[in-house]
PDB file of C-alpha atoms in Angstrom:
ATOM      1  CA  UNK A  24      -0.093   0.420  -0.106  1.00  0.00           C
ATOM      2  CA  UNK A  25       1.291   3.539  -0.824  1.00  0.00           C
ATOM      3  CA  UNK A  26       0.448   6.147   1.231  1.00  0.00           C
ATOM      4  CA  UNK A  27      -1.842   8.689   0.474  1.00  0.00           C
ATOM      5  CA  UNK A  28      -0.956  12.861   0.481  1.00  0.00           C
ATOM      6  CA  UNK A  29      -3.596  15.234   1.506  1.00  0.00           C
ATOM      7  CA  UNK A  30      -4.335  17.650  -1.402  1.00  0.00           C
ATOM      8  CA  UNK A  31      -2.020  20.880  -1.043  1.00  0.00           C
ATOM      9  CA  UNK A  32      -4.776  23.207  -2.234  1.00  0.00           C
ATOM     10  CA  UNK A  33      -7.056  21.824   0.641  1.00  0.00           C
ATOM     11  CA  UNK A  34      -4.683  21.031   3.518  1.00  0.00           C
ATOM     12  CA  UNK A  35      -5.404  18.977   6.423  1.00  0.00           C
ATOM     13  CA  UNK A  36      -5.426  21.426   9.597  1.00  0.00           C
ATOM     14  CA  UNK A  37      -2.703  20.668  11.140  1.00  0.00           C
ATOM     15  CA  UNK A  38      -2.445  19.999  15.170  1.00  0.00           C
ATOM     16  CA  UNK A  39      -5.619  17.287  13.807  1.00  0.00           C
ATOM     17  CA  UNK A  40      -3.224  14.870  12.418  1.00  0.00           C
ATOM     18  CA  UNK A  41      -0.198  13.031  14.087  1.00  0.00           C
ATOM     19  CA  UNK A  42       1.603  11.975  10.979  1.00  0.00           C
ATOM     20  CA  UNK A  43       2.379  14.054   7.434  1.00  0.00           C
ATOM     21  CA  UNK A  44       0.721  11.084   5.555  1.00  0.00           C
ATOM     22  CA  UNK A  45      -2.055   9.036   6.089  1.00  0.00           C
ATOM     23  CA  UNK A  46      -2.224   5.435   6.752  1.00  0.00           C
ATOM     24  CA  UNK A  47      -4.372   4.088   3.255  1.00  0.00           C
ATOM     25  CA  UNK A  48      -6.897   1.931   5.378  1.00  0.00           C
ATOM     26  CA  UNK A  49      -7.602   5.660   7.248  1.00  0.00           C
ATOM     27  CA  UNK A  50     -10.259   7.650   5.542  1.00  0.00           C
ATOM     28  CA  UNK A  51     -10.400  11.302   6.686  1.00  0.00           C
ATOM     29  CA  UNK A  52     -13.786  12.058   8.296  1.00  0.00           C
ATOM     30  CA  UNK A  53     -15.239  15.358   6.545  1.00  0.00           C
ATOM     31  CA  UNK A  54     -15.585  16.889  10.158  1.00  0.00           C
ATOM     32  CA  UNK A  55     -11.861  17.268  10.530  1.00  0.00           C
ATOM     33  CA  UNK A  56     -10.816  17.564   6.532  1.00  0.00           C
ATOM     34  CA  UNK A  57     -10.627  21.226   6.792  1.00  0.00           C
ATOM     35  CA  UNK A  58     -10.189  24.196   9.295  1.00  0.00           C
ATOM     36  CA  UNK A  59     -13.747  25.124   8.075  1.00  0.00           C
ATOM     37  CA  UNK A  60     -15.390  21.913   9.038  1.00  0.00           C
ATOM     38  CA  UNK A  61     -13.098  21.312  11.868  1.00  0.00           C
ATOM     39  CA  UNK A  62     -14.154  24.679  13.364  1.00  0.00           C
ATOM     40  CA  UNK A  63     -17.767  23.143  13.679  1.00  0.00           C
ATOM     41  CA  UNK A  64     -16.500  20.559  15.926  1.00  0.00           C
ATOM     42  CA  UNK A  65     -13.841  22.099  18.195  1.00  0.00           C
ATOM     43  CA  UNK A  66     -15.316  21.911  21.673  1.00  0.00           C
ATOM     44  CA  UNK A  67     -14.444  25.089  23.757  1.00  0.00           C
ATOM     45  CA  UNK A  68     -11.385  25.898  24.533  1.00  0.00           C
ATOM     46  CA  UNK A  69     -12.448  25.737  28.171  1.00  0.00           C
ATOM     47  CA  UNK A  70     -15.031  23.260  29.515  1.00  0.00           C
ATOM     48  CA  UNK A  71     -14.193  23.460  33.149  1.00  0.00           C
ATOM     49  CA  UNK A  72     -12.730  25.959  34.969  1.00  0.00           C
ATOM     50  CA  UNK A  73      -9.582  24.799  37.640  1.00  0.00           C
ATOM     51  CA  UNK A  74     -11.842  26.603  40.341  1.00  0.00           C
ATOM     52  CA  UNK A  75     -14.764  24.294  39.616  1.00  0.00           C
ATOM     53  CA  UNK A  76     -12.483  21.106  39.679  1.00  0.00           C
ATOM     54  CA  UNK A  77     -11.443  22.402  42.678  1.00  0.00           C
ATOM     55  CA  UNK A  78     -14.652  22.775  44.045  1.00  0.00           C
ATOM     56  CA  UNK A  79     -15.391  18.660  43.238  1.00  0.00           C
ATOM     57  CA  UNK A  80     -13.174  17.661  45.618  1.00  0.00           C
ATOM     58  CA  UNK A  81     -13.854  17.393  49.343  1.00  0.00           C
ATOM     59  CA  UNK A  82     -12.002  19.792  52.298  1.00  0.00           C
ATOM     60  CA  UNK A  83      -9.950  16.498  53.062  1.00  0.00           C
ATOM     61  CA  UNK A  84      -8.610  16.284  49.288  1.00  0.00           C
ATOM     62  CA  UNK A  85      -8.009  19.404  48.992  1.00  0.00           C
ATOM     63  CA  UNK A  86      -5.720  19.793  51.785  1.00  0.00           C
ATOM     64  CA  UNK A  87      -4.136  17.179  50.430  1.00  0.00           C
ATOM     65  CA  UNK A  88      -3.418  18.587  46.943  1.00  0.00           C
ATOM     66  CA  UNK A  89      -2.095  21.786  48.823  1.00  0.00           C
ATOM     67  CA  UNK A  90       0.495  19.619  50.777  1.00  0.00           C
ATOM     68  CA  UNK A  91       1.603  17.493  48.152  1.00  0.00           C
ATOM     69  CA  UNK A  92       1.993  20.605  45.678  1.00  0.00           C
ATOM     70  CA  UNK A  93       4.337  22.047  48.261  1.00  0.00           C
ATOM     71  CA  UNK A  94       6.362  18.344  48.436  1.00  0.00           C
ATOM     72  CA  UNK A  95       6.332  18.706  44.433  1.00  0.00           C
ATOM     73  CA  UNK A  96       7.475  22.580  44.625  1.00  0.00           C
ATOM     74  CA  UNK A  97      10.349  21.388  46.988  1.00  0.00           C
ATOM     75  CA  UNK A  98      11.867  19.615  44.241  1.00  0.00           C
ATOM     76  CA  UNK A  99      14.938  19.982  41.633  1.00  0.00           C
ATOM     77  CA  UNK A 100      12.496  18.741  38.755  1.00  0.00           C
ATOM     78  CA  UNK A 101       9.641  20.917  39.577  1.00  0.00           C
ATOM     79  CA  UNK A 102       8.545  23.063  36.638  1.00  0.00           C
ATOM     80  CA  UNK A 103       5.541  25.402  37.251  1.00  0.00           C
ATOM     81  CA  UNK A 104       4.114  24.976  33.393  1.00  0.00           C
ATOM     82  CA  UNK A 105       4.500  21.127  33.693  1.00  0.00           C
ATOM     83  CA  UNK A 106       3.145  20.191  37.075  1.00  0.00           C
ATOM     84  CA  UNK A 107       0.447  21.776  37.275  1.00  0.00           C
ATOM     85  CA  UNK A 108      -2.597  21.571  39.748  1.00  0.00           C
ATOM     86  CA  UNK A 109      -4.656  19.732  36.921  1.00  0.00           C
ATOM     87  CA  UNK A 110      -1.713  17.339  36.748  1.00  0.00           C
ATOM     88  CA  UNK A 111      -1.213  16.403  40.334  1.00  0.00           C
ATOM     89  CA  UNK A 112      -4.418  15.627  40.889  1.00  0.00           C
ATOM     90  CA  UNK A 113      -4.719  13.043  38.324  1.00  0.00           C
ATOM     91  CA  UNK A 114      -1.409  11.401  40.264  1.00  0.00           C
ATOM     92  CA  UNK A 115      -3.501  11.853  43.526  1.00  0.00           C
ATOM     93  CA  UNK A 116      -6.285  10.278  42.126  1.00  0.00           C
ATOM     94  CA  UNK A 117      -4.231   7.159  41.195  1.00  0.00           C
ATOM     95  CA  UNK A 118      -2.994   6.665  44.509  1.00  0.00           C
ATOM     96  CA  UNK A 119      -6.311   7.127  46.010  1.00  0.00           C
ATOM     97  CA  UNK A 120      -5.107  10.506  47.240  1.00  0.00           C
ATOM     98  CA  UNK A 121      -2.157   8.801  49.105  1.00  0.00           C
ATOM     99  CA  UNK A 122       0.597  11.693  49.106  1.00  0.00           C
ATOM    100  CA  UNK A 123       3.918   9.347  49.807  1.00  0.00           C
ATOM    101  CA  UNK A 124       2.476   7.183  46.814  1.00  0.00           C
ATOM    102  CA  UNK A 125       1.493   9.620  44.285  1.00  0.00           C
ATOM    103  CA  UNK A 126       4.674  11.479  44.948  1.00  0.00           C
ATOM    104  CA  UNK A 127       6.886   8.209  44.431  1.00  0.00           C
ATOM    105  CA  UNK A 128       4.686   7.805  41.091  1.00  0.00           C
ATOM    106  CA  UNK A 129       5.007  11.255  39.723  1.00  0.00           C
ATOM    107  CA  UNK A 130       8.987  11.517  40.334  1.00  0.00           C
ATOM    108  CA  UNK A 131       9.084   8.111  38.837  1.00  0.00           C
ATOM    109  CA  UNK A 132       7.432   9.584  35.750  1.00  0.00           C
ATOM    110  CA  UNK A 133       9.389  12.843  35.348  1.00  0.00           C
ATOM    111  CA  UNK A 134      12.569  10.830  35.368  1.00  0.00           C
ATOM    112  CA  UNK A 135      11.097   8.258  32.216  1.00  0.00           C
ATOM    113  CA  UNK A 136       9.935  11.602  30.035  1.00  0.00           C
ATOM    114  CA  UNK A 137      13.312  13.398  31.109  1.00  0.00           C
ATOM    115  CA  UNK A 138      15.616  10.687  30.497  1.00  0.00           C
ATOM    116  CA  UNK A 139      13.631   9.028  27.331  1.00  0.00           C
ATOM    117  CA  UNK A 140      12.744  12.048  26.145  1.00  0.00           C
ATOM    118  CA  UNK A 141       9.160  11.139  25.652  1.00  0.00           C
ATOM    119  CA  UNK A 142       7.548  14.369  25.049  1.00  0.00           C
ATOM    120  CA  UNK A 143       9.496  14.524  21.541  1.00  0.00           C
ATOM    121  CA  UNK A 144       8.847  10.858  20.404  1.00  0.00           C
ATOM    122  CA  UNK A 145       7.698  10.188  16.942  1.00  0.00           C
ATOM    123  CA  UNK A 146       6.980   6.753  15.273  1.00  0.00           C
ATOM    124  CA  UNK A 147       9.919   6.965  12.966  1.00  0.00           C
ATOM    125  CA  UNK A 148       8.392   3.276  11.527  1.00  0.00           C
ATOM    126  CA  UNK A 149       5.404   5.507  10.542  1.00  0.00           C
ATOM    127  CA  UNK A 150       7.427   8.183   9.192  1.00  0.00           C
ATOM    128  CA  UNK A 151       8.605   6.227   6.498  1.00  0.00           C
ATOM    129  CA  UNK A 152       5.858   3.988   5.819  1.00  0.00           C
ATOM    130  CA  UNK A 153       2.626   5.051   7.432  1.00  0.00           C
ATOM    131  CA  UNK A 154       0.624   1.842   6.978  1.00  0.00           C
ATOM    132  CA  UNK A 155       2.521   0.094   9.539  1.00  0.00           C
ATOM    133  CA  UNK A 156       0.184   1.629  12.155  1.00  0.00           C
ATOM    134  CA  UNK A 157      -3.020   3.037  12.357  1.00  0.00           C
ATOM    135  CA  UNK A 158      -3.721   4.764  15.683  1.00  0.00           C
ATOM    136  CA  UNK A 159      -5.655   8.030  14.606  1.00  0.00           C
ATOM    137  CA  UNK A 160      -7.853  10.782  16.464  1.00  0.00           C
ATOM    138  CA  UNK A 161     -10.505  10.987  14.840  1.00  0.00           C
ATOM    139  CA  UNK A 162     -12.721  13.476  16.787  1.00  0.00           C
ATOM    140  CA  UNK A 163     -14.023  14.008  20.256  1.00  0.00           C
ATOM    141  CA  UNK A 164     -16.742  12.180  22.206  1.00  0.00           C
ATOM    142  CA  UNK A 165     -20.050  14.088  23.294  1.00  0.00           C
ATOM    143  CA  UNK A 166     -17.678  14.521  26.891  1.00  0.00           C
ATOM    144  CA  UNK A 167     -15.427  16.694  24.590  1.00  0.00           C
ATOM    145  CA  UNK A 168     -12.528  13.878  25.046  1.00  0.00           C
ATOM    146  CA  UNK A 169     -10.651  13.292  22.136  1.00  0.00           C
ATOM    147  CA  UNK A 170     -11.200   9.969  20.170  1.00  0.00           C
ATOM    148  CA  UNK A 171      -8.567   7.628  19.049  1.00  0.00           C
ATOM    149  CA  UNK A 172      -8.833   4.628  16.616  1.00  0.00           C
ATOM    150  CA  UNK A 173      -7.247   2.113  16.549  1.00  0.00           C
ATOM    151  CA  UNK A 174      -6.868  -1.064  14.441  1.00  0.00           C
ATOM    152  CA  UNK A 175      -5.412  -4.050  13.663  1.00  0.00           C
ATOM    153  CA  UNK A 176      -6.518  -4.304  10.287  1.00  0.00           C
ATOM    154  CA  UNK A 177      -4.224  -1.374   8.765  1.00  0.00           C
ATOM    155  CA  UNK A 178      -1.989  -1.446  11.649  1.00  0.00           C
ATOM    156  CA  UNK A 179      -0.065  -4.854  10.717  1.00  0.00           C
ATOM    157  CA  UNK A 180       3.546  -3.889  12.497  1.00  0.00           C
ATOM    158  CA  UNK A 181       3.021  -5.375  15.964  1.00  0.00           C
ATOM    159  CA  UNK A 182       6.698  -5.907  17.372  1.00  0.00           C
ATOM    160  CA  UNK A 183       7.309  -1.968  18.989  1.00  0.00           C
ATOM    161  CA  UNK A 184       3.823  -0.455  19.231  1.00  0.00           C
ATOM    162  CA  UNK A 185       4.954   1.529  22.318  1.00  0.00           C
ATOM    163  CA  UNK A 186       6.764   4.556  20.419  1.00  0.00           C
ATOM    164  CA  UNK A 187       3.778   4.967  18.398  1.00  0.00           C
ATOM    165  CA  UNK A 188       1.504   4.409  21.291  1.00  0.00           C
ATOM    166  CA  UNK A 189       3.377   7.041  22.976  1.00  0.00           C
ATOM    167  CA  UNK A 190       3.150   9.600  20.504  1.00  0.00           C
ATOM    168  CA  UNK A 191      -0.721   8.966  19.945  1.00  0.00           C
ATOM    169  CA  UNK A 192      -0.796   9.686  23.461  1.00  0.00           C
ATOM    170  CA  UNK A 193       1.216  12.947  23.519  1.00  0.00           C
ATOM    171  CA  UNK A 194      -0.734  14.481  20.423  1.00  0.00           C
ATOM    172  CA  UNK A 195      -4.958  13.474  22.297  1.00  0.00           C
ATOM    173  CA  UNK A 196      -3.371  15.213  24.900  1.00  0.00           C
ATOM    174  CA  UNK A 197      -2.720  18.559  22.970  1.00  0.00           C
ATOM    175  CA  UNK A 198      -6.075  18.181  21.736  1.00  0.00           C
ATOM    176  CA  UNK A 199      -7.536  18.242  25.379  1.00  0.00           C
ATOM    177  CA  UNK A 200      -9.468  21.837  26.169  1.00  0.00           C
ATOM    178  CA  UNK A 201      -9.279  23.153  29.661  1.00  0.00           C
ATOM    179  CA  UNK A 202     -10.944  20.651  32.241  1.00  0.00           C
ATOM    180  CA  UNK A 203     -10.763  17.490  30.247  1.00  0.00           C
ATOM    181  CA  UNK A 204      -8.109  15.157  31.514  1.00  0.00           C
ATOM    182  CA  UNK A 205      -9.213  12.056  29.623  1.00  0.00           C
ATOM    183  CA  UNK A 206      -8.955  10.248  26.432  1.00  0.00           C
ATOM    184  CA  UNK A 207     -11.491   7.479  24.700  1.00  0.00           C
ATOM    185  CA  UNK A 208      -9.582   5.047  22.691  1.00  0.00           C
ATOM    186  CA  UNK A 209     -11.529   2.531  19.878  1.00  0.00           C
ATOM    187  CA  UNK A 210      -9.989  -0.558  18.953  1.00  0.00           C
ATOM    188  CA  UNK A 211     -10.678  -2.413  16.075  1.00  0.00           C
ATOM    189  CA  UNK A 212      -9.749  -6.570  16.745  1.00  0.00           C
ATOM    190  CA  UNK A 213     -10.550  -7.425  12.988  1.00  0.00           C
ATOM    191  CA  UNK A 214      -7.742 -10.096  11.878  1.00  0.00           C
ATOM    192  CA  UNK A 215      -6.265 -10.518  15.736  1.00  0.00           C
ATOM    193  CA  UNK A 216      -4.365 -13.295  15.523  1.00  0.00           C
ATOM    194  CA  UNK A 217      -3.890 -15.871  18.182  1.00  0.00           C
ATOM    195  CA  UNK A 218      -0.172 -16.150  17.303  1.00  0.00           C
ATOM    196  CA  UNK A 219       1.158 -12.323  16.096  1.00  0.00           C
ATOM    197  CA  UNK A 220      -1.197 -10.835  19.059  1.00  0.00           C
ATOM    198  CA  UNK A 221      -1.507 -13.034  22.018  1.00  0.00           C
ATOM    199  CA  UNK A 222       1.680 -12.694  23.902  1.00  0.00           C
ATOM    200  CA  UNK A 223       1.111 -10.507  26.865  1.00  0.00           C
ATOM    201  CA  UNK A 224       4.705  -8.415  27.189  1.00  0.00           C
ATOM    202  CA  UNK A 225       3.823  -6.577  24.418  1.00  0.00           C
ATOM    203  CA  UNK A 226       0.064  -5.306  25.375  1.00  0.00           C
ATOM    204  CA  UNK A 227       1.745  -4.780  29.006  1.00  0.00           C
ATOM    205  CA  UNK A 228       4.134  -2.538  28.115  1.00  0.00           C
ATOM    206  CA  UNK A 229       1.520  -0.464  26.860  1.00  0.00           C
ATOM    207  CA  UNK A 230      -0.581  -0.812  29.544  1.00  0.00           C
ATOM    208  CA  UNK A 231       1.970  -0.240  32.140  1.00  0.00           C
ATOM    209  CA  UNK A 232       2.674   2.731  30.152  1.00  0.00           C
ATOM    210  CA  UNK A 233      -0.265   4.358  30.363  1.00  0.00           C
ATOM    211  CA  UNK A 234      -0.863   3.596  34.392  1.00  0.00           C
ATOM    212  CA  UNK A 235       1.856   4.788  35.264  1.00  0.00           C
ATOM    213  CA  UNK A 236       2.884   7.676  33.287  1.00  0.00           C
ATOM    214  CA  UNK A 237      -0.550   8.571  31.821  1.00  0.00           C
ATOM    215  CA  UNK A 238      -2.094   8.415  35.312  1.00  0.00           C
ATOM    216  CA  UNK A 239      -6.423   9.168  34.996  1.00  0.00           C
ATOM    217  CA  UNK A 240      -5.599  10.010  31.097  1.00  0.00           C
ATOM    218  CA  UNK A 241      -7.835   7.169  29.674  1.00  0.00           C
ATOM    219  CA  UNK A 242     -11.391   7.839  30.018  1.00  0.00           C
ATOM    220  CA  UNK A 243     -13.033   4.932  28.188  1.00  0.00           C
ATOM    221  CA  UNK A 244     -11.408   2.174  26.240  1.00  0.00           C
ATOM    222  CA  UNK A 245     -13.805   0.313  23.688  1.00  0.00           C
ATOM    223  CA  UNK A 246     -12.815  -3.359  22.270  1.00  0.00           C
ATOM    224  CA  UNK A 247     -14.975  -4.052  19.314  1.00  0.00           C
ATOM    225  CA  UNK A 248     -15.166  -7.549  17.761  1.00  0.00           C
ATOM    226  CA  UNK A 249     -12.918  -9.132  20.764  1.00  0.00           C
ATOM    227  CA  UNK A 250     -12.601 -12.524  19.667  1.00  0.00           C
ATOM    228  CA  UNK A 251     -12.943 -15.551  21.988  1.00  0.00           C
ATOM    229  CA  UNK A 252      -9.184 -15.729  21.746  1.00  0.00           C
ATOM    230  CA  UNK A 253      -8.649 -12.734  23.447  1.00  0.00           C
ATOM    231  CA  UNK A 254     -10.088 -14.071  26.669  1.00  0.00           C
ATOM    232  CA  UNK A 255      -6.951 -15.909  27.036  1.00  0.00           C
ATOM    233  CA  UNK A 256      -4.663 -12.818  26.588  1.00  0.00           C
ATOM    234  CA  UNK A 257      -6.995 -10.656  28.906  1.00  0.00           C
ATOM    235  CA  UNK A 258      -6.787 -13.545  31.603  1.00  0.00           C
ATOM    236  CA  UNK A 259      -3.136 -13.115  31.379  1.00  0.00           C
ATOM    237  CA  UNK A 260      -3.259  -8.898  31.561  1.00  0.00           C
ATOM    238  CA  UNK A 261      -5.998  -8.751  33.688  1.00  0.00           C
ATOM    239  CA  UNK A 262      -3.890  -9.164  37.274  1.00  0.00           C
ATOM    240  CA  UNK A 263      -1.536  -5.992  35.935  1.00  0.00           C
ATOM    241  CA  UNK A 264      -4.252  -4.249  35.127  1.00  0.00           C
ATOM    242  CA  UNK A 265      -5.402  -1.768  37.937  1.00  0.00           C
ATOM    243  CA  UNK A 266      -9.144  -2.618  39.035  1.00  0.00           C
ATOM    244  CA  UNK A 267     -10.167   1.180  37.937  1.00  0.00           C
ATOM    245  CA  UNK A 268      -8.553   0.595  34.436  1.00  0.00           C
ATOM    246  CA  UNK A 269     -10.533  -2.004  34.090  1.00  0.00           C
ATOM    247  CA  UNK A 270     -13.484  -0.576  34.516  1.00  0.00           C
ATOM    248  CA  UNK A 271     -13.432   1.552  32.020  1.00  0.00           C
ATOM    249  CA  UNK A 272     -13.126  -1.262  29.511  1.00  0.00           C
ATOM    250  CA  UNK A 273     -15.953  -1.577  27.513  1.00  0.00           C
ATOM    251  CA  UNK A 274     -16.902  -4.558  25.214  1.00  0.00           C
ATOM    252  CA  UNK A 275     -19.244  -4.212  21.852  1.00  0.00           C
ATOM    253  CA  UNK A 276     -19.903  -5.628  18.601  1.00  0.00           C
ATOM    254  CA  UNK A 277     -20.958  -5.211  15.251  1.00  0.00           C
ATOM    255  CA  UNK A 278     -23.394  -8.247  14.724  1.00  0.00           C
ATOM    256  CA  UNK A 279     -24.202  -8.955  18.468  1.00  0.00           C
ATOM    257  CA  UNK A 280     -25.122  -7.479  21.688  1.00  0.00           C
ATOM    258  CA  UNK A 281     -23.679  -5.167  22.973  1.00  0.00           C
ATOM    259  CA  UNK A 282     -23.669  -3.703  19.586  1.00  0.00           C
ATOM    260  CA  UNK A 283     -22.202  -0.424  18.211  1.00  0.00           C
ATOM    261  CA  UNK A 284     -24.609   0.679  16.283  1.00  0.00           C
ATOM    262  CA  UNK A 285     -26.505   1.078  19.382  1.00  0.00           C
ATOM    263  CA  UNK A 286     -23.763   2.140  21.918  1.00  0.00           C
ATOM    264  CA  UNK A 287     -21.606   4.489  20.126  1.00  0.00           C
ATOM    265  CA  UNK A 288     -24.920   6.975  20.083  1.00  0.00           C
ATOM    266  CA  UNK A 289     -24.937   7.132  23.376  1.00  0.00           C
ATOM    267  CA  UNK A 290     -21.110   8.322  23.324  1.00  0.00           C
ATOM    268  CA  UNK A 291     -19.880  10.188  20.432  1.00  0.00           C
ATOM    269  CA  UNK A 292     -21.544  12.861  18.086  1.00  0.00           C
ATOM    270  CA  UNK A 293     -24.127  11.370  15.327  1.00  0.00           C
ATOM    271  CA  UNK A 294     -21.352  11.973  12.461  1.00  0.00           C
ATOM    272  CA  UNK A 295     -18.135  10.545  14.664  1.00  0.00           C
ATOM    273  CA  UNK A 296     -20.816   7.403  15.317  1.00  0.00           C
ATOM    274  CA  UNK A 297     -21.569   6.942  11.785  1.00  0.00           C
ATOM    275  CA  UNK A 298     -18.191   6.994  10.660  1.00  0.00           C
ATOM    276  CA  UNK A 299     -16.730   4.303  13.398  1.00  0.00           C
ATOM    277  CA  UNK A 300     -19.474   2.592  12.151  1.00  0.00           C
ATOM    278  CA  UNK A 301     -18.710   2.337   8.555  1.00  0.00           C
ATOM    279  CA  UNK A 302     -14.824   1.801   9.363  1.00  0.00           C
ATOM    280  CA  UNK A 303     -15.722  -1.593  11.038  1.00  0.00           C
ATOM    281  CA  UNK A 304     -17.801  -2.121   7.867  1.00  0.00           C
ATOM    282  CA  UNK A 305     -14.593  -1.776   5.254  1.00  0.00           C
ATOM    283  CA  UNK A 306     -12.383  -3.337   7.912  1.00  0.00           C
ATOM    284  CA  UNK A 307     -15.197  -6.272   7.971  1.00  0.00           C
ATOM    285  CA  UNK A 308     -14.695  -6.698   4.805  1.00  0.00           C
ATOM    286  CA  UNK A 309     -11.363  -5.876   4.058  1.00  0.00           C
ATOM    287  CA  UNK A 310     -11.635  -2.446   1.591  1.00  0.00           C
ATOM    288  CA  UNK A 311      -9.704   0.357   1.420  1.00  0.00           C
ATOM    289  CA  UNK A 312     -11.609   3.856   0.910  1.00  0.00           C
ATOM    290  CA  UNK A 313     -12.484   5.022  -2.266  1.00  0.00           C
ATOM    291  CA  UNK A 314     -12.087   8.353  -1.648  1.00  0.00           C
ATOM    292  CA  UNK A 315      -9.773  10.045   0.765  1.00  0.00           C
ATOM    293  CA  UNK A 316     -12.533  11.961   2.555  1.00  0.00           C
ATOM    294  CA  UNK A 317     -15.543  10.284   4.077  1.00  0.00           C
ATOM    295  CA  UNK A 318     -19.081  11.563   3.761  1.00  0.00           C
ATOM    296  CA  UNK A 319     -21.898  10.270   5.923  1.00  0.00           C
ATOM    297  CA  UNK A 320     -24.409   8.518   2.982  1.00  0.00           C
ATOM    298  CA  UNK A 321     -26.983  11.727   2.753  1.00  0.00           C
ATOM    299  CA  UNK A 322     -23.705  13.511   2.168  1.00  0.00           C
ATOM    300  CA  UNK A 323     -23.008  11.144  -1.133  1.00  0.00           C
ATOM    301  CA  UNK A 324     -26.223  11.211  -2.368  1.00  0.00           C
TER     302      UNK A 324
END
């Protein structure tokens, strides 16, 4: 497959696309295809103020936050722009407002980010060939959370997914308006292979990265058409996945209940829900897009 190149006369909104060239299996939703269309679906710059978020905390939690903030500010690695109240709240929630555990967690994460230069990671594999992975931002859900669509059908490279995943996570964070702290991931299991994909080490590396270094960033993980053989991998992964993370996993199907056609309408705006359903239909049929930009059925007529 050769990568498609955006039409120079109608450039894509640069901030919405992780890579300069798109995977051949990815069809650009019309509502992200131009700045004008994207402006219609972008959430407001501020969804919730920090003051409103702080009011949601109990008095005891607010006191813990103040103490935790003083502790973090006393460190040599403290960065006022990075380690703000929003971040500190996430780390506290991840460790049930245990200051000692939260501090150990954030200190470890700061070291990981700095030593590995994680904020500047890019998927070198996909820069050369964007058809190796498909993990793409496709819009915002009804709660203004950025949505990432992942598919195995159009992302055949499975051995080294971590760098691509982290670069995608960083991209999703940049697309969060103020007051939105989580993302949604939707995964397509079409072409899942027991031989290629049932090894827990690869999945654990991604799961542990999310839990350890992107705490409270995952809002919802939707697994669509997970085959029976996936149960083996899920059983192996479950002990290493925190209970609060497991609670964010939703199993849906295209041909049996609970169906994506029903559930997506409760999670996504209508156009995004229709786009995702169409993407699954193409994946099931192993059909590449016939046009670079997707339009809903009524727009095609």
